[in-house]
Amino acid sequence: MTHDSRLDELYAAAQMYYGDGQTMESIAGELDVSRSTVSRMLRDAREAELVTISLRPPEAQRVEELARRISRQYGVQVHVVPSVSGDDQHERLRTVAEAGGALLDDMLEPGTTLGIAWGTTIAALLGSVRSRPVPGLRIVQLNGAINTEGSGLTYIATVLARAATRWDATVHQFPVPAFFDYPATREAMWRERSVQRVLATQREATVAVFSVGAFDAEVPSHVYTHNYLTADDLRSLRADGAVGDVCTVFLRADGTFRDIAMNRRGSGTSPDRLLRIPRRLLVASGSRKALPLRAALRAGVATDVVVDEVTARSLVALR
């Protein structure tokens, strides 16, 4: 018997056993050999790499089902990171940031313009990405960072510089407040040529990465804890029904945002502008982010989502 004929025979036995679900006894009868011969044939088929056996742990099935449910409901590509018993929220954030960083790395090609919205989650993500040069990569800031104390630029500059160093990219900062004191001030600032250049670069983004902010997240969202919002701002947001933000643009639970008063003073990229970016990666961790995450998905801001299992379960449990 030639080598190829032997492989064909092994494959036939493996097909009957693994593909058709026949017993060794029935295969032995069909091939007119002993049961022990069939057992050896199946072993040889595995050793010849005609058969590959993989194991799927229970957690893989759990997260795959969650991902399918979220994907079907919101029309996005979903990656759910399994949660390990005993992990705290900081550990879940770390694993989600690593998974999000790996997915973002797959999206980056030479000549990409990457829009980044700063925040706690995205800072963790950018700290986890691998170092590799991406020729012609441009990074543009999607929302202003100056807070009510006049600071904030140092924080975002450090975050963006870290990413630029790892990817050998150029950075276009957006040196304006996260929230202006008056809508008219923003309108006047938007007429400045320096600001218009950044806005034009934002419009050229082909990939964006961002998270969602929550008023009471387990790991506090940066915008809610570093003097970006006054007590009056928070009262106004609650009166308008805001549940959180994307790119420092506030959303209601149904995903609407246009008539929330604070948004007339904000510098962040609005959902309708995000929709023009081909790939939009939303990375979120924390069960208290489930409500703003649902709002963001209802607004359609994401094409791809990375979320931990605990947050995914909280999301599908919302009514």
Coordinates of C-alpha atoms in Angstrom, one line a residue:
M1 CA 0.0 0.0 0.0
T2 CA 1.4 3.4 -1.0
H3 CA 1.7 6.2 1.6
D4 CA -1.1 8.2 -0.1
S5 CA -3.4 5.2 -0.1
R6 CA -2.7 4.7 3.6
L7 CA -3.6 8.3 4.3
D8 CA -6.8 7.9 2.3
E9 CA -7.7 4.9 4.3
L10 CA -7.0 6.7 7.6
Y11 CA -9.0 9.7 6.5
A12 CA -12.0 7.5 5.6
A13 CA -12.0 5.9 9.0
A14 CA -11.7 9.2 10.7
Q15 CA -14.5 10.7 8.6
M16 CA -16.8 7.8 9.6
Y17 CA -15.9 8.1 13.3
Y18 CA -15.6 11.9 13.8
G19 CA -17.7 13.2 10.9
D20 CA -20.5 10.6 10.7
G21 CA -20.6 9.6 14.4
Q22 CA -20.3 5.8 13.7
T23 CA -19.0 3.5 16.4
M24 CA -15.7 1.7 16.1
E25 CA -17.7 -1.6 15.8
S26 CA -19.7 -0.4 12.8
I27 CA -16.5 1.0 11.1
A28 CA -14.7 -2.4 11.7
G29 CA -17.6 -4.2 10.1
E30 CA -17.7 -1.9 7.1
L31 CA -13.9 -2.1 6.6
D32 CA -13.7 -5.8 7.5
V33 CA -11.1 -5.2 10.2
S34 CA -11.0 -5.6 13.9
R35 CA -12.1 -3.0 16.4
S36 CA -8.5 -2.7 17.7
T37 CA -7.4 -2.0 14.1
V38 CA -9.9 0.9 13.8
S39 CA -8.6 2.3 17.1
R40 CA -5.1 2.3 15.7
M41 CA -6.2 3.9 12.5
L42 CA -7.9 6.7 14.4
R43 CA -4.7 7.2 16.4
D44 CA -2.6 7.2 13.2
A45 CA -5.0 9.7 11.7
R46 CA -4.5 12.1 14.6
E47 CA -0.7 11.7 14.4
A48 CA -0.8 12.3 10.7
E49 CA -2.7 15.6 11.5
L50 CA -5.7 14.4 9.5
V51 CA -7.7 15.1 12.6
T52 CA -7.5 18.1 14.9
I53 CA -9.3 17.9 18.2
S54 CA -9.9 21.2 20.1
L55 CA -11.4 21.7 23.6
R56 CA -13.8 24.6 24.3
P57 CA -13.9 25.5 28.0
P58 CA -17.3 26.4 29.5
E59 CA -16.3 30.1 29.7
A60 CA -15.7 30.3 26.0
Q61 CA -19.3 29.1 25.4
R62 CA -20.6 31.6 27.9
V63 CA -18.9 34.6 26.3
E64 CA -19.6 33.5 22.8
E65 CA -23.3 33.4 23.5
L66 CA -23.2 36.8 25.2
A67 CA -21.3 38.2 22.2
R68 CA -23.9 36.8 19.8
R69 CA -26.8 38.3 21.7
I70 CA -25.3 41.7 21.8
S71 CA -24.2 41.5 18.2
R72 CA -27.7 40.5 17.0
Q73 CA -29.4 43.3 19.0
Y74 CA -27.1 46.2 18.1
G75 CA -25.5 45.2 14.8
V76 CA -21.9 45.4 16.0
Q77 CA -18.9 43.0 16.1
V78 CA -18.5 42.0 19.8
H79 CA -15.6 40.5 21.7
V80 CA -16.5 39.6 25.3
V81 CA -13.5 39.0 27.6
P82 CA -14.2 36.2 30.1
S83 CA -14.2 37.2 33.8
V84 CA -12.4 35.1 36.3
S85 CA -14.0 34.6 39.8
G86 CA -12.3 36.9 42.3
D87 CA -11.2 39.5 39.8
D88 CA -11.9 43.0 40.9
Q89 CA -12.9 45.8 38.5
H90 CA -9.3 47.1 38.1
E91 CA -8.3 43.6 36.9
R92 CA -11.2 43.4 34.5
L93 CA -10.3 46.8 33.2
R94 CA -6.8 45.7 32.5
T95 CA -7.9 42.6 30.6
V96 CA -10.4 44.5 28.5
A97 CA -7.8 47.2 27.8
E98 CA -5.4 44.5 26.6
A99 CA -8.0 42.9 24.4
G100 CA -9.0 46.2 23.0
G101 CA -5.4 47.2 22.3
A102 CA -4.8 44.0 20.4
L103 CA -8.0 44.6 18.3
L104 CA -7.0 48.2 17.6
D105 CA -3.5 47.0 16.6
D106 CA -5.2 44.8 13.9
M107 CA -7.1 47.8 12.6
L108 CA -4.0 50.0 12.1
E109 CA -2.5 50.1 8.6
P110 CA 0.0 52.5 6.9
G111 CA -1.6 55.9 6.4
T112 CA -4.3 55.4 9.0
T113 CA -5.7 58.5 10.7
L114 CA -6.7 57.4 14.2
G115 CA -9.1 59.4 16.3
I116 CA -8.7 59.0 20.1
A117 CA -11.0 60.1 22.8
W118 CA -9.2 60.4 26.1
G119 CA -10.3 58.8 29.3
T120 CA -9.5 56.2 32.0
T121 CA -10.2 53.2 29.8
I122 CA -8.4 54.5 26.7
A123 CA -5.3 55.5 28.8
A124 CA -5.2 51.9 30.0
L125 CA -5.6 50.6 26.5
L126 CA -2.8 52.7 25.0
G127 CA -0.6 51.6 27.8
S128 CA -1.0 48.0 26.7
V129 CA -0.5 48.2 23.0
R130 CA 2.6 46.6 21.4
S131 CA 5.3 48.8 20.0
R132 CA 5.6 48.7 16.3
P133 CA 6.1 51.4 13.6
V134 CA 2.9 52.2 11.6
P135 CA 4.1 54.3 8.6
G136 CA 2.2 57.4 8.0
L137 CA 0.0 57.0 11.1
R138 CA -1.6 60.2 12.4
I139 CA -3.3 60.4 15.8
V140 CA -5.9 63.1 16.3
Q141 CA -7.6 64.0 19.6
L142 CA -11.4 63.8 19.4
N143 CA -12.3 65.9 22.4
G144 CA -10.8 68.9 24.2
A145 CA -9.1 68.2 27.5
I146 CA -8.8 71.6 29.4
N147 CA -10.9 71.5 32.6
T148 CA -12.4 74.2 34.8
E149 CA -9.0 74.8 36.5
G150 CA -7.3 75.4 33.1
S151 CA -5.3 72.1 33.3
G152 CA -5.9 68.7 31.6
L153 CA -3.6 69.2 28.6
T154 CA -0.7 67.5 30.5
Y155 CA -2.8 64.4 31.1
I156 CA -3.9 64.0 27.5
A157 CA -0.5 65.0 26.1
T158 CA 1.1 62.2 28.1
V159 CA -1.5 59.6 26.9
L160 CA -1.1 60.6 23.3
A161 CA 2.7 60.8 23.5
R162 CA 2.8 57.3 24.8
A163 CA 0.8 56.1 21.8
A164 CA 2.8 58.2 19.3
T165 CA 6.1 56.7 20.7
R166 CA 4.8 53.1 20.4
W167 CA 3.6 53.5 16.8
D168 CA 6.1 56.2 15.6
A169 CA 3.1 58.4 14.8
T170 CA 2.4 62.1 14.5
V171 CA -0.1 63.7 16.9
H172 CA -2.6 66.4 16.3
Q173 CA -3.7 67.7 19.7
F174 CA -7.0 69.6 20.3
P175 CA -6.0 72.4 22.7
V176 CA -9.5 73.5 23.7
P177 CA -11.7 73.0 26.8
A178 CA -13.6 69.8 27.2
F179 CA -16.5 72.1 28.0
F180 CA -16.7 75.8 27.3
D181 CA -18.4 78.2 29.7
Y182 CA -20.8 79.5 27.0
P183 CA -22.0 78.0 23.7
A184 CA -21.1 81.3 22.0
T185 CA -17.5 80.8 23.0
R186 CA -17.3 77.5 21.3
E187 CA -18.9 78.9 18.2
A188 CA -16.3 81.6 18.0
M189 CA -13.5 79.2 18.7
W190 CA -14.7 76.9 15.9
R191 CA -14.0 79.7 13.5
E192 CA -10.3 79.9 14.4
R193 CA -8.1 78.4 11.7
S194 CA -6.0 76.5 14.2
V195 CA -9.1 74.8 15.5
Q196 CA -10.5 74.2 12.0
R197 CA -7.3 72.4 11.0
V198 CA -7.8 69.9 13.9
L199 CA -11.5 69.5 13.1
A200 CA -10.6 68.8 9.4
T201 CA -8.1 66.1 10.6
Q202 CA -10.8 64.6 12.8
R203 CA -13.0 64.3 9.7
E204 CA -10.2 62.4 7.9
A205 CA -10.1 59.7 10.6
T206 CA -10.5 56.2 9.3
V207 CA -10.4 54.5 12.7
A208 CA -11.6 55.8 16.1
V209 CA -11.2 54.3 19.6
F210 CA -13.2 55.5 22.6
S211 CA -15.1 54.3 25.7
V212 CA -18.2 55.4 27.5
G213 CA -18.3 57.5 30.7
A214 CA -20.6 56.8 33.6
F215 CA -21.5 59.1 36.5
D216 CA -20.8 56.4 39.1
A217 CA -18.4 53.9 37.5
E218 CA -16.5 51.5 39.7
V219 CA -13.2 52.8 38.3
P220 CA -14.1 56.5 38.0
S221 CA -14.5 58.0 34.6
H222 CA -11.9 60.8 34.3
V223 CA -14.3 63.5 33.1
Y224 CA -16.5 63.0 36.3
T225 CA -13.7 63.2 38.8
H226 CA -11.1 65.8 37.6
N227 CA -13.0 69.1 37.8
Y228 CA -14.5 69.1 34.3
L229 CA -18.0 69.4 35.6
T230 CA -19.4 71.7 38.2
A231 CA -22.3 70.9 40.6
D232 CA -24.6 73.0 38.3
D233 CA -23.4 71.0 35.3
L234 CA -24.3 67.7 37.0
R235 CA -27.7 69.0 37.9
S236 CA -28.3 70.2 34.4
L237 CA -27.3 66.8 33.0
R238 CA -29.5 64.9 35.3
A239 CA -32.4 67.2 34.5
D240 CA -31.9 66.5 30.8
G241 CA -31.9 62.7 31.4
A242 CA -28.2 62.1 30.6
V243 CA -26.9 58.7 31.6
G244 CA -23.3 59.1 30.5
D245 CA -21.1 60.2 27.6
V246 CA -19.1 59.2 24.5
C247 CA -16.2 61.4 23.6
T248 CA -17.6 63.9 26.3
V249 CA -20.9 64.2 24.4
F250 CA -23.7 63.2 26.7
L251 CA -26.4 60.7 25.9
R252 CA -29.8 59.8 27.2
A253 CA -30.7 56.1 27.7
D254 CA -32.3 56.0 24.3
G255 CA -29.2 57.2 22.6
T256 CA -30.4 60.8 21.8
F257 CA -28.1 63.7 22.5
R258 CA -29.0 66.8 20.5
D259 CA -31.1 68.8 23.0
I260 CA -29.0 68.1 26.1
A261 CA -27.9 71.6 27.2
M262 CA -24.3 70.6 28.1
N263 CA -23.6 69.4 24.6
R264 CA -23.9 72.9 23.2
R265 CA -20.8 73.7 25.3
G266 CA -18.8 70.5 24.6
S267 CA -15.9 70.1 22.3
G268 CA -16.3 66.3 21.8
T269 CA -17.0 64.5 18.5
S270 CA -20.8 64.0 18.3
P271 CA -22.3 60.6 17.5
D272 CA -23.4 61.8 14.0
R273 CA -19.8 62.8 13.2
L274 CA -18.5 59.5 14.6
L275 CA -20.8 57.6 12.2
R276 CA -18.7 58.9 9.3
I277 CA -15.6 57.1 10.5
P278 CA -15.4 53.6 8.9
R279 CA -14.1 51.6 12.0
R280 CA -15.1 52.7 15.5
L281 CA -13.9 50.7 18.4
L282 CA -15.7 51.1 21.7
V283 CA -14.0 49.5 24.8
A284 CA -15.9 49.4 28.1
S285 CA -15.5 47.7 31.5
G286 CA -17.6 48.1 34.6
S287 CA -21.2 46.9 35.3
R288 CA -22.2 50.5 36.0
K289 CA -21.2 51.4 32.5
A290 CA -23.9 49.1 31.1
L291 CA -26.5 51.9 30.8
P292 CA -24.3 54.4 29.0
L293 CA -23.0 51.5 26.9
R294 CA -26.5 50.7 25.8
A295 CA -27.1 54.4 25.0
A296 CA -24.0 54.4 22.9
L297 CA -25.0 51.3 21.0
R298 CA -28.5 52.7 20.4
A299 CA -26.9 55.8 19.0
G300 CA -24.9 53.5 16.6
V301 CA -21.5 55.0 17.4
A302 CA -19.6 51.7 17.3
T303 CA -18.7 49.1 14.7
D304 CA -16.7 47.0 17.1
V305 CA -17.1 46.5 20.9
V306 CA -14.8 45.0 23.5
V307 CA -16.4 44.4 26.9
D308 CA -15.8 42.2 29.9
E309 CA -18.2 39.4 30.8
V310 CA -19.6 41.1 33.9
T311 CA -20.5 44.3 31.9
A312 CA -21.9 42.3 29.0
R313 CA -24.2 40.4 31.4
S314 CA -25.3 43.7 32.9
L315 CA -26.0 45.1 29.4
V316 CA -28.2 42.2 28.3
A317 CA -30.0 42.3 31.6
L318 CA -31.2 45.9 31.1
R319 CA -34.9 46.4 30.5

